């Protein structure tokens, strides 16, 4: 394929409506923004810019290095003003490539030194969402006014909902605090809980009480599951019957059997898995088998900033690596609507978006 054909091909993947269900806020920051903020902090003497610059610019990171990078990113981004800014930019970037529904996840953080609480962190995120609407982009994030929103024909539109992440480093009490915060912020677009963070850290038993409480209270739950080999944990996670799981890279036969019999949807993060070497190459990625068996799956980016990708690129990659045609992948994108955590009203709205797109696709 020559460059012109490649560009046309990519335009097509950008043009189809897409649903993003696994995107971490601080992993999705633009590199340019990260470097700009780091440079400013360097000038103020808060950090040494050159120490950070080469880590940010580095592209091939193994899984354990990714978590070191996140600690660094958090030093640079975790204040109210920056959180508001990056939330706005991340949503705008997804909207610009026709992501019509985004479940954005982030870990509420506390830093007493700068007066940051988990709640004020999340309020800064919501401020970022509020500031998204502009002349050419409209956002619906709280569920209110969905009817008016769906009638707007002139602007680009994106529906955003929030998932609060529990970091595997957190204690049970801290995880419980996050779940209570999620319940308090239901009317601000928070619909669920995610368990993430370094998979070699922490114990399922510590998170279980908070996750069970979340589920009992009607919050949806998604779990990072099987990023490293740990069959005991994977089995316990699957038996918890989460609404979805992310990754599923290091599964044994018994894990696949259970996943498939429970029909738990899997958030597939191809580029992330390859870059972190949790899967050795695209052609042996479990996407192939799950797609063939018609298991519920959704293509996602994970950390578009950290792994220099976007959702359109993930679709293009799947198409070329597995030889799947455009219309088949359009149908896969549409099917993802069934696995979102938002309710039926949003699902119906999104199906309308897909039906309209199907009429104009070439
Ligand atoms: C596990 C991950 C992750 O929450 O500060 N995170 N956890 N596996 C991954 N795959 C590579 N990618 C990101 O976003 C960054 C945080 O998300 C989790 C980590 O806890 C990371 O610190 P927020 O917005």
mmCIF file of C-alpha atoms and ligand atoms in Angstrom:
data_model
loop_
_atom_site.group_PDB
_atom_site.id
_atom_site.type_symbol
_atom_site.label_atom_id
_atom_site.label_comp_id
_atom_site.label_asym_id
_atom_site.label_seq_id
_atom_site.Cartn_x
_atom_site.Cartn_y
_atom_site.Cartn_z
ATOM 1 C CA UNK A 1 0.000 0.000 0.000
ATOM 2 C CA UNK A 2 1.415 3.436 -0.882
ATOM 3 C CA UNK A 3 1.280 6.393 1.501
ATOM 4 C CA UNK A 4 -1.803 7.907 -0.143
ATOM 5 C CA UNK A 5 -3.717 4.615 0.189
ATOM 6 C CA UNK A 6 -2.572 4.293 3.798
ATOM 7 C CA UNK A 7 -3.856 7.782 4.553
ATOM 8 C CA UNK A 8 -7.221 7.007 2.942
ATOM 9 C CA UNK A 9 -7.392 3.764 4.882
ATOM 10 C CA UNK A 10 -6.712 5.576 8.174
ATOM 11 C CA UNK A 11 -9.320 8.241 7.318
ATOM 12 C CA UNK A 12 -11.867 5.440 7.101
ATOM 13 C CA UNK A 13 -11.013 4.089 10.564
ATOM 14 C CA UNK A 14 -11.202 7.611 11.948
ATOM 15 C CA UNK A 15 -14.567 8.218 10.265
ATOM 16 C CA UNK A 16 -16.472 5.321 11.845
ATOM 17 C CA UNK A 17 -18.134 5.906 15.228
ATOM 18 C CA UNK A 18 -16.197 4.180 17.984
ATOM 19 C CA UNK A 19 -16.751 3.263 21.602
ATOM 20 C CA UNK A 20 -13.793 3.466 24.030
ATOM 21 C CA UNK A 21 -14.212 1.524 27.266
ATOM 22 C CA UNK A 22 -10.657 1.192 28.606
ATOM 23 C CA UNK A 23 -8.769 4.491 28.756
ATOM 24 C CA UNK A 24 -6.790 5.715 31.780
ATOM 25 C CA UNK A 25 -6.811 9.502 32.085
ATOM 26 C CA UNK A 26 -3.145 9.910 33.042
ATOM 27 C CA UNK A 27 -2.086 7.390 30.407
ATOM 28 C CA UNK A 28 -3.916 9.272 27.673
ATOM 29 C CA UNK A 29 -2.220 12.660 28.075
ATOM 30 C CA UNK A 30 -0.726 14.264 24.989
ATOM 31 C CA UNK A 31 3.076 13.984 25.031
ATOM 32 C CA UNK A 32 3.277 17.681 24.120
ATOM 33 C CA UNK A 33 1.237 18.614 27.208
ATOM 34 C CA UNK A 34 3.284 16.377 29.459
ATOM 35 C CA UNK A 35 6.528 17.874 28.193
ATOM 36 C CA UNK A 36 5.154 21.419 28.464
ATOM 37 C CA UNK A 37 4.083 20.950 32.097
ATOM 38 C CA UNK A 38 7.334 19.162 32.985
ATOM 39 C CA UNK A 39 9.350 22.001 31.412
ATOM 40 C CA UNK A 40 7.397 24.617 33.434
ATOM 41 C CA UNK A 41 7.987 22.671 36.660
ATOM 42 C CA UNK A 42 11.659 22.348 35.687
ATOM 43 C CA UNK A 43 11.930 26.133 35.294
ATOM 44 C CA UNK A 44 10.368 26.605 38.733
ATOM 45 C CA UNK A 45 12.916 24.142 40.168
ATOM 46 C CA UNK A 46 10.213 21.687 41.325
ATOM 47 C CA UNK A 47 11.672 18.877 39.190
ATOM 48 C CA UNK A 48 14.763 18.306 37.030
ATOM 49 C CA UNK A 49 13.329 18.479 33.509
ATOM 50 C CA UNK A 50 16.146 16.539 31.816
ATOM 51 C CA UNK A 51 15.592 13.591 34.202
ATOM 52 C CA UNK A 52 11.970 13.396 33.137
ATOM 53 C CA UNK A 53 12.288 14.248 29.448
ATOM 54 C CA UNK A 54 14.121 11.098 28.368
ATOM 55 C CA UNK A 55 11.660 8.870 30.259
ATOM 56 C CA UNK A 56 8.652 10.582 28.665
ATOM 57 C CA UNK A 57 10.131 10.363 25.159
ATOM 58 C CA UNK A 58 11.099 6.699 25.501
ATOM 59 C CA UNK A 59 8.786 4.439 23.513
ATOM 60 C CA UNK A 60 9.502 0.796 24.342
ATOM 61 C CA UNK A 61 8.657 0.097 27.949
ATOM 62 C CA UNK A 62 8.251 -3.238 29.641
ATOM 63 C CA UNK A 63 5.319 -3.599 32.050
ATOM 64 C CA UNK A 64 7.258 -2.758 35.249
ATOM 65 C CA UNK A 65 8.783 0.333 33.581
ATOM 66 C CA UNK A 66 5.299 1.595 32.693
ATOM 67 C CA UNK A 67 4.395 1.853 36.371
ATOM 68 C CA UNK A 68 7.577 3.826 37.095
ATOM 69 C CA UNK A 69 6.541 6.173 34.303
ATOM 70 C CA UNK A 70 3.091 6.597 35.849
ATOM 71 C CA UNK A 71 4.663 7.618 39.169
ATOM 72 C CA UNK A 72 6.601 10.233 37.248
ATOM 73 C CA UNK A 73 3.546 11.404 35.307
ATOM 74 C CA UNK A 74 1.614 11.760 38.566
ATOM 75 C CA UNK A 75 4.312 14.048 40.016
ATOM 76 C CA UNK A 76 3.833 16.320 37.027
ATOM 77 C CA UNK A 77 0.039 16.194 36.633
ATOM 78 C CA UNK A 78 -1.543 15.797 40.053
ATOM 79 C CA UNK A 79 -2.861 19.244 40.894
ATOM 80 C CA UNK A 80 -6.341 20.588 40.280
ATOM 81 C CA UNK A 81 -5.525 22.894 37.371
ATOM 82 C CA UNK A 82 -3.556 20.289 35.464
ATOM 83 C CA UNK A 83 -6.122 17.553 36.038
ATOM 84 C CA UNK A 84 -8.838 19.827 34.629
ATOM 85 C CA UNK A 85 -6.691 20.645 31.601
ATOM 86 C CA UNK A 86 -5.712 17.083 30.755
ATOM 87 C CA UNK A 87 -9.299 15.832 31.150
ATOM 88 C CA UNK A 88 -10.491 18.421 28.628
ATOM 89 C CA UNK A 89 -7.705 17.604 26.170
ATOM 90 C CA UNK A 90 -8.106 13.837 26.457
ATOM 91 C CA UNK A 91 -11.857 14.048 25.759
ATOM 92 C CA UNK A 92 -11.252 16.418 22.816
ATOM 93 C CA UNK A 93 -8.681 14.012 21.363
ATOM 94 C CA UNK A 94 -11.057 11.065 21.557
ATOM 95 C CA UNK A 95 -13.900 13.131 20.060
ATOM 96 C CA UNK A 96 -11.625 14.269 17.214
ATOM 97 C CA UNK A 97 -11.293 10.665 16.036
ATOM 98 C CA UNK A 98 -15.023 10.002 16.267
ATOM 99 C CA UNK A 99 -15.178 8.271 19.613
ATOM 100 C CA UNK A 100 -18.888 8.768 20.324
ATOM 101 C CA UNK A 101 -18.924 7.164 23.763
ATOM 102 C CA UNK A 102 -16.016 7.183 26.206
ATOM 103 C CA UNK A 103 -15.718 5.570 29.609
ATOM 104 C CA UNK A 104 -12.763 7.427 31.077
ATOM 105 C CA UNK A 105 -11.152 5.929 34.163
ATOM 106 C CA UNK A 106 -8.889 7.581 36.681
ATOM 107 C CA UNK A 107 -7.540 6.938 40.184
ATOM 108 C CA UNK A 108 -8.730 9.585 42.677
ATOM 109 C CA UNK A 109 -5.598 10.786 44.479
ATOM 110 C CA UNK A 110 -4.892 12.566 47.724
ATOM 111 C CA UNK A 111 -1.998 14.953 48.363
ATOM 112 C CA UNK A 112 -2.323 16.872 51.632
ATOM 113 C CA UNK A 113 0.647 19.122 50.793
ATOM 114 C CA UNK A 114 -1.348 20.822 48.003
ATOM 115 C CA UNK A 115 -4.821 20.481 49.554
ATOM 116 C CA UNK A 116 -5.860 17.705 47.194
ATOM 117 C CA UNK A 117 -8.411 15.138 48.359
ATOM 118 C CA UNK A 118 -9.873 12.261 46.371
ATOM 119 C CA UNK A 119 -13.056 14.296 46.084
ATOM 120 C CA UNK A 120 -11.397 17.522 44.951
ATOM 121 C CA UNK A 121 -9.322 15.506 42.442
ATOM 122 C CA UNK A 122 -12.567 14.164 40.944
ATOM 123 C CA UNK A 123 -14.181 17.602 40.988
ATOM 124 C CA UNK A 124 -11.229 18.832 38.935
ATOM 125 C CA UNK A 125 -11.908 16.007 36.461
ATOM 126 C CA UNK A 126 -15.588 17.001 36.257
ATOM 127 C CA UNK A 127 -14.541 20.658 35.713
ATOM 128 C CA UNK A 128 -12.502 19.383 32.770
ATOM 129 C CA UNK A 129 -15.572 17.650 31.338
ATOM 130 C CA UNK A 130 -17.665 20.799 31.829
ATOM 131 C CA UNK A 131 -15.148 22.849 29.864
ATOM 132 C CA UNK A 132 -15.234 20.571 26.814
ATOM 133 C CA UNK A 133 -18.306 22.024 25.079
ATOM 134 C CA UNK A 134 -17.305 24.485 22.382
ATOM 135 C CA UNK A 135 -18.503 25.793 19.025
ATOM 136 C CA UNK A 136 -17.976 22.473 17.316
ATOM 137 C CA UNK A 137 -18.112 19.883 20.101
ATOM 138 C CA UNK A 138 -20.882 18.975 22.516
ATOM 139 C CA UNK A 139 -20.470 16.668 25.500
ATOM 140 C CA UNK A 140 -23.003 14.778 27.589
ATOM 141 C CA UNK A 141 -21.442 13.484 30.779
ATOM 142 C CA UNK A 142 -24.020 13.475 33.528
ATOM 143 C CA UNK A 143 -26.908 11.812 31.725
ATOM 144 C CA UNK A 144 -29.113 14.885 32.132
ATOM 145 C CA UNK A 145 -30.572 16.380 28.944
ATOM 146 C CA UNK A 146 -29.658 13.402 26.784
ATOM 147 C CA UNK A 147 -32.721 14.085 24.666
ATOM 148 C CA UNK A 148 -31.698 17.664 23.826
ATOM 149 C CA UNK A 149 -28.141 16.489 23.303
ATOM 150 C CA UNK A 150 -29.170 13.851 20.762
ATOM 151 C CA UNK A 151 -31.093 16.423 18.735
ATOM 152 C CA UNK A 152 -28.024 18.613 18.194
ATOM 153 C CA UNK A 153 -27.088 17.982 14.565
ATOM 154 C CA UNK A 154 -24.580 20.712 13.908
ATOM 155 C CA UNK A 155 -21.812 19.818 16.332
ATOM 156 C CA UNK A 156 -19.621 16.799 16.938
ATOM 157 C CA UNK A 157 -20.948 14.943 19.952
ATOM 158 C CA UNK A 158 -19.424 12.732 22.610
ATOM 159 C CA UNK A 159 -20.990 10.968 25.576
ATOM 160 C CA UNK A 160 -18.572 10.506 28.486
ATOM 161 C CA UNK A 161 -18.961 8.521 31.691
ATOM 162 C CA UNK A 162 -16.418 8.070 34.480
ATOM 163 C CA UNK A 163 -15.010 5.006 36.217
ATOM 164 C CA UNK A 164 -13.043 5.477 39.433
ATOM 165 C CA UNK A 165 -9.945 3.292 39.626
ATOM 166 C CA UNK A 166 -8.641 1.578 42.720
ATOM 167 C CA UNK A 167 -4.838 1.277 42.568
ATOM 168 C CA UNK A 168 -3.561 -2.147 43.654
ATOM 169 C CA UNK A 169 -1.239 -0.355 46.110
ATOM 170 C CA UNK A 170 -4.249 0.902 48.101
ATOM 171 C CA UNK A 171 -5.502 -0.480 51.410
ATOM 172 C CA UNK A 172 -9.032 -1.829 51.844
ATOM 173 C CA UNK A 173 -10.033 1.393 53.632
ATOM 174 C CA UNK A 174 -8.689 3.561 50.829
ATOM 175 C CA UNK A 175 -10.444 1.392 48.213
ATOM 176 C CA UNK A 176 -13.671 1.745 50.192
ATOM 177 C CA UNK A 177 -13.230 5.526 50.219
ATOM 178 C CA UNK A 178 -13.056 5.468 46.413
ATOM 179 C CA UNK A 179 -16.240 3.387 46.166
ATOM 180 C CA UNK A 180 -18.088 5.757 48.513
ATOM 181 C CA UNK A 181 -16.901 8.686 46.424
ATOM 182 C CA UNK A 182 -18.183 6.990 43.278
ATOM 183 C CA UNK A 183 -21.596 6.578 44.919
ATOM 184 C CA UNK A 184 -21.634 10.246 45.950
ATOM 185 C CA UNK A 185 -20.729 11.319 42.408
ATOM 186 C CA UNK A 186 -23.308 9.272 40.515
ATOM 187 C CA UNK A 187 -25.077 12.402 39.282
ATOM 188 C CA UNK A 188 -21.792 13.712 37.884
ATOM 189 C CA UNK A 189 -21.402 10.835 35.455
ATOM 190 C CA UNK A 190 -19.601 8.277 37.642
ATOM 191 C CA UNK A 191 -20.985 4.833 36.804
ATOM 192 C CA UNK A 192 -18.426 2.305 37.898
ATOM 193 C CA UNK A 193 -15.211 1.103 39.479
ATOM 194 C CA UNK A 194 -12.002 -0.247 37.965
ATOM 195 C CA UNK A 195 -9.218 -2.196 39.649
ATOM 196 C CA UNK A 196 -5.828 -1.409 38.112
ATOM 197 C CA UNK A 197 -2.193 -0.642 38.916
ATOM 198 C CA UNK A 198 0.927 -2.774 38.987
ATOM 199 C CA UNK A 199 -0.376 -6.371 38.762
ATOM 200 C CA UNK A 200 2.564 -7.748 40.759
ATOM 201 C CA UNK A 201 1.515 -5.645 43.776
ATOM 202 C CA UNK A 202 -1.369 -6.155 46.223
ATOM 203 C CA UNK A 203 -3.725 -8.977 47.030
ATOM 204 C CA UNK A 204 -7.223 -9.679 45.686
ATOM 205 C CA UNK A 205 -8.398 -10.256 49.274
ATOM 206 C CA UNK A 206 -7.651 -6.586 50.086
ATOM 207 C CA UNK A 207 -9.805 -5.217 47.253
ATOM 208 C CA UNK A 208 -12.619 -7.724 47.389
ATOM 209 C CA UNK A 209 -14.654 -6.051 50.217
ATOM 210 C CA UNK A 210 -14.708 -2.686 48.431
ATOM 211 C CA UNK A 211 -15.453 -4.232 45.033
ATOM 212 C CA UNK A 212 -18.246 -6.351 46.474
ATOM 213 C CA UNK A 213 -19.705 -3.289 48.200
ATOM 214 C CA UNK A 214 -19.548 -1.396 44.877
ATOM 215 C CA UNK A 215 -21.385 -4.193 43.093
ATOM 216 C CA UNK A 216 -24.002 -4.502 45.855
ATOM 217 C CA UNK A 217 -24.632 -0.763 45.609
ATOM 218 C CA UNK A 218 -25.328 -1.029 41.874
ATOM 219 C CA UNK A 219 -22.016 0.260 40.499
ATOM 220 C CA UNK A 220 -20.546 -1.566 37.508
ATOM 221 C CA UNK A 221 -17.118 -3.105 38.009
ATOM 222 C CA UNK A 222 -14.285 -3.848 35.585
ATOM 223 C CA UNK A 223 -11.053 -5.551 36.639
ATOM 224 C CA UNK A 224 -7.545 -5.649 35.180
ATOM 225 C CA UNK A 225 -7.257 -9.408 35.029
ATOM 226 C CA UNK A 226 -4.381 -11.713 34.062
ATOM 227 C CA UNK A 227 -1.804 -9.103 33.068
ATOM 228 C CA UNK A 228 0.781 -11.363 34.708
ATOM 229 C CA UNK A 229 0.490 -15.113 35.411
ATOM 230 C CA UNK A 230 -1.599 -15.603 38.575
ATOM 231 C CA UNK A 231 -4.228 -18.270 38.031
ATOM 232 C CA UNK A 232 -5.524 -18.205 41.620
ATOM 233 C CA UNK A 233 -6.322 -14.502 41.299
ATOM 234 C CA UNK A 234 -7.719 -14.847 37.776
ATOM 235 C CA UNK A 235 -10.113 -17.590 38.928
ATOM 236 C CA UNK A 236 -11.256 -15.492 41.921
ATOM 237 C CA UNK A 237 -11.743 -12.446 39.696
ATOM 238 C CA UNK A 238 -13.836 -14.371 37.168
ATOM 239 C CA UNK A 239 -15.960 -15.900 39.942
ATOM 240 C CA UNK A 240 -16.659 -12.344 41.131
ATOM 241 C CA UNK A 241 -18.539 -11.922 37.807
ATOM 242 C CA UNK A 242 -17.316 -8.436 36.937
ATOM 243 C CA UNK A 243 -19.194 -6.487 34.245
ATOM 244 C CA UNK A 244 -16.043 -6.617 32.080
ATOM 245 C CA UNK A 245 -12.350 -7.436 32.417
ATOM 246 C CA UNK A 246 -9.316 -5.796 30.841
ATOM 247 C CA UNK A 247 -6.333 -7.543 29.159
ATOM 248 C CA UNK A 248 -6.646 -11.335 29.897
ATOM 249 C CA UNK A 249 -3.087 -11.871 28.634
ATOM 250 C CA UNK A 250 -1.803 -14.637 30.901
ATOM 251 C CA UNK A 251 -4.722 -17.055 30.977
ATOM 252 C CA UNK A 252 -4.525 -20.845 31.421
ATOM 253 C CA UNK A 253 -7.000 -23.201 29.720
ATOM 254 C CA UNK A 254 -9.189 -23.312 32.845
ATOM 255 C CA UNK A 255 -9.305 -19.486 32.849
ATOM 256 C CA UNK A 256 -10.396 -19.342 29.199
ATOM 257 C CA UNK A 257 -13.045 -21.975 29.861
ATOM 258 C CA UNK A 258 -14.455 -20.002 32.771
ATOM 259 C CA UNK A 259 -14.312 -16.652 30.969
ATOM 260 C CA UNK A 260 -16.129 -18.095 27.980
ATOM 261 C CA UNK A 261 -18.767 -19.923 29.967
ATOM 262 C CA UNK A 262 -19.502 -16.751 31.991
ATOM 263 C CA UNK A 263 -19.438 -14.656 28.765
ATOM 264 C CA UNK A 264 -17.594 -11.796 30.493
ATOM 265 C CA UNK A 265 -16.721 -9.088 27.922
ATOM 266 C CA UNK A 266 -12.992 -8.429 27.447
ATOM 267 C CA UNK A 267 -11.453 -4.995 26.858
ATOM 268 C CA UNK A 268 -8.705 -5.703 24.299
ATOM 269 C CA UNK A 269 -5.653 -3.402 24.427
ATOM 270 C CA UNK A 270 -3.464 -4.666 21.602
ATOM 271 C CA UNK A 271 -0.709 -2.092 21.308
ATOM 272 C CA UNK A 272 -0.393 -1.854 25.086
ATOM 273 C CA UNK A 273 0.010 -5.657 25.381
ATOM 274 C CA UNK A 274 2.648 -5.766 22.651
ATOM 275 C CA UNK A 275 4.607 -2.762 23.945
ATOM 276 C CA UNK A 276 4.668 -4.099 27.504
ATOM 277 C CA UNK A 277 5.546 -7.573 26.159
ATOM 278 C CA UNK A 278 2.679 -9.257 28.007
ATOM 279 C CA UNK A 279 1.914 -10.774 24.568
ATOM 280 C CA UNK A 280 4.859 -11.571 22.280
ATOM 281 C CA UNK A 281 3.363 -10.505 18.919
ATOM 282 C CA UNK A 282 0.076 -9.364 17.402
ATOM 283 C CA UNK A 283 -0.524 -12.564 15.442
ATOM 284 C CA UNK A 284 -0.614 -14.691 18.626
ATOM 285 C CA UNK A 285 -2.825 -12.214 20.517
ATOM 286 C CA UNK A 286 -5.962 -13.764 22.062
ATOM 287 C CA UNK A 287 -8.083 -11.270 20.104
ATOM 288 C CA UNK A 288 -7.957 -13.784 17.198
ATOM 289 C CA UNK A 289 -9.473 -16.652 19.146
ATOM 290 C CA UNK A 290 -12.047 -14.546 21.013
ATOM 291 C CA UNK A 291 -13.186 -12.910 17.754
ATOM 292 C CA UNK A 292 -13.451 -16.264 15.994
ATOM 293 C CA UNK A 293 -15.527 -17.678 18.848
ATOM 294 C CA UNK A 294 -17.765 -14.612 18.921
ATOM 295 C CA UNK A 295 -16.875 -13.906 22.574
ATOM 296 C CA UNK A 296 -17.866 -10.348 23.679
ATOM 297 C CA UNK A 297 -14.864 -8.082 23.055
ATOM 298 C CA UNK A 298 -14.193 -4.380 22.597
ATOM 299 C CA UNK A 299 -11.073 -2.768 21.127
ATOM 300 C CA UNK A 300 -9.527 -0.156 23.422
ATOM 301 C CA UNK A 301 -6.394 1.984 23.749
ATOM 302 C CA UNK A 302 -5.492 1.608 27.472
ATOM 303 C CA UNK A 303 -2.950 4.483 27.524
ATOM 304 C CA UNK A 304 -2.957 6.259 24.171
ATOM 305 C CA UNK A 305 -0.336 8.800 25.321
ATOM 306 C CA UNK A 306 2.082 6.357 26.898
ATOM 307 C CA UNK A 307 1.835 3.879 24.002
ATOM 308 C CA UNK A 308 1.515 6.481 21.193
ATOM 309 C CA UNK A 309 -1.667 5.048 19.740
ATOM 310 C CA UNK A 310 -5.324 5.946 19.254
ATOM 311 C CA UNK A 311 -8.495 3.937 18.785
ATOM 312 C CA UNK A 312 -8.550 4.291 14.977
ATOM 313 C CA UNK A 313 -5.003 2.888 14.879
ATOM 314 C CA UNK A 314 -6.094 -0.078 17.008
ATOM 315 C CA UNK A 315 -8.880 -0.880 14.511
ATOM 316 C CA UNK A 316 -6.487 -0.539 11.557
ATOM 317 C CA UNK A 317 -3.983 -2.801 13.327
ATOM 318 C CA UNK A 318 -6.572 -5.504 13.968
ATOM 319 C CA UNK A 319 -7.773 -5.314 10.380
ATOM 320 C CA UNK A 320 -4.304 -5.803 8.916
ATOM 321 C CA UNK A 321 -2.992 -8.297 11.497
ATOM 322 C CA UNK A 322 -6.030 -10.580 11.425
ATOM 323 C CA UNK A 323 -7.258 -9.910 7.880
ATOM 324 C CA UNK A 324 -10.686 -8.701 9.030
ATOM 325 C CA UNK A 325 -12.654 -6.463 6.655
ATOM 326 C CA UNK A 326 -13.874 -2.940 7.347
ATOM 327 C CA UNK A 327 -17.562 -3.765 7.585
ATOM 328 C CA UNK A 328 -16.889 -6.645 9.978
ATOM 329 C CA UNK A 329 -14.947 -4.322 12.263
ATOM 330 C CA UNK A 330 -17.635 -1.664 11.949
ATOM 331 C CA UNK A 331 -20.034 -4.309 13.285
ATOM 332 C CA UNK A 332 -17.570 -5.129 16.083
ATOM 333 C CA UNK A 333 -17.477 -1.427 17.045
ATOM 334 C CA UNK A 334 -21.277 -1.347 17.038
ATOM 335 C CA UNK A 335 -21.490 -4.489 19.184
ATOM 336 C CA UNK A 336 -19.391 -2.740 21.864
ATOM 337 C CA UNK A 337 -22.476 -0.649 22.666
ATOM 338 C CA UNK A 338 -23.912 -3.759 24.346
ATOM 339 C CA UNK A 339 -21.010 -3.816 26.823
ATOM 340 C CA UNK A 340 -21.037 -0.192 27.996
ATOM 341 C CA UNK A 341 -21.858 0.467 31.649
ATOM 342 C CA UNK A 342 -24.318 3.300 30.918
ATOM 343 C CA UNK A 343 -28.025 2.426 30.815
ATOM 344 C CA UNK A 344 -30.492 1.698 28.043
ATOM 345 C CA UNK A 345 -31.199 5.299 27.121
ATOM 346 C CA UNK A 346 -27.544 5.827 26.181
ATOM 347 C CA UNK A 347 -27.385 2.462 24.406
ATOM 348 C CA UNK A 348 -30.396 3.386 22.266
ATOM 349 C CA UNK A 349 -28.876 6.751 21.440
ATOM 350 C CA UNK A 350 -25.625 5.085 20.364
ATOM 351 C CA UNK A 351 -27.417 2.487 18.232
ATOM 352 C CA UNK A 352 -29.038 5.399 16.391
ATOM 353 C CA UNK A 353 -25.588 6.891 15.770
ATOM 354 C CA UNK A 354 -24.415 3.549 14.331
ATOM 355 C CA UNK A 355 -27.540 3.130 12.194
ATOM 356 C CA UNK A 356 -27.044 6.598 10.722
ATOM 357 C CA UNK A 357 -23.365 5.862 10.030
ATOM 358 C CA UNK A 358 -24.205 2.513 8.398
ATOM 359 C CA UNK A 359 -26.416 4.329 5.862
ATOM 360 C CA UNK A 360 -23.545 6.552 4.689
ATOM 361 C CA UNK A 361 -20.576 4.158 4.842
ATOM 362 C CA UNK A 362 -18.644 3.367 1.694
HETATM 363 C C1 LIG B 1 -2.615 -1.698 35.034
HETATM 364 C C2 LIG B 1 -2.701 0.530 34.520
HETATM 365 C C3 LIG B 1 -2.274 0.277 33.201
HETATM 366 O O1 LIG B 1 -5.607 6.521 37.082
HETATM 367 O O2 LIG B 1 -3.721 8.153 37.201
HETATM 368 N N1 LIG B 1 -2.871 1.851 34.632
HETATM 369 N N2 LIG B 1 -2.879 -0.448 35.419
HETATM 370 N N3 LIG B 1 -2.183 -2.022 33.787
HETATM 371 C C4 LIG B 1 -2.000 -1.069 32.841
HETATM 372 N N4 LIG B 1 -1.534 -1.454 31.614
HETATM 373 C C5 LIG B 1 -0.357 -0.990 31.035
HETATM 374 N N5 LIG B 1 -2.225 1.439 32.549
HETATM 375 C C6 LIG B 1 -2.606 2.397 33.442
HETATM 376 O O3 LIG B 1 -4.017 6.691 35.173
HETATM 377 C C7 LIG B 1 -2.792 6.025 35.358
HETATM 378 C C8 LIG B 1 -2.965 4.816 36.249
HETATM 379 O O4 LIG B 1 -3.762 3.814 35.584
HETATM 380 C C9 LIG B 1 -3.304 2.512 35.888
HETATM 381 C C10 LIG B 1 -2.125 2.666 36.839
HETATM 382 O O5 LIG B 1 -2.585 2.565 38.174
HETATM 383 C C11 LIG B 1 -1.649 4.085 36.547
HETATM 384 O O6 LIG B 1 -0.976 4.685 37.639
HETATM 385 P P1 LIG B 1 -4.770 7.508 36.329
HETATM 386 O O7 LIG B 1 -5.568 8.522 35.574
#
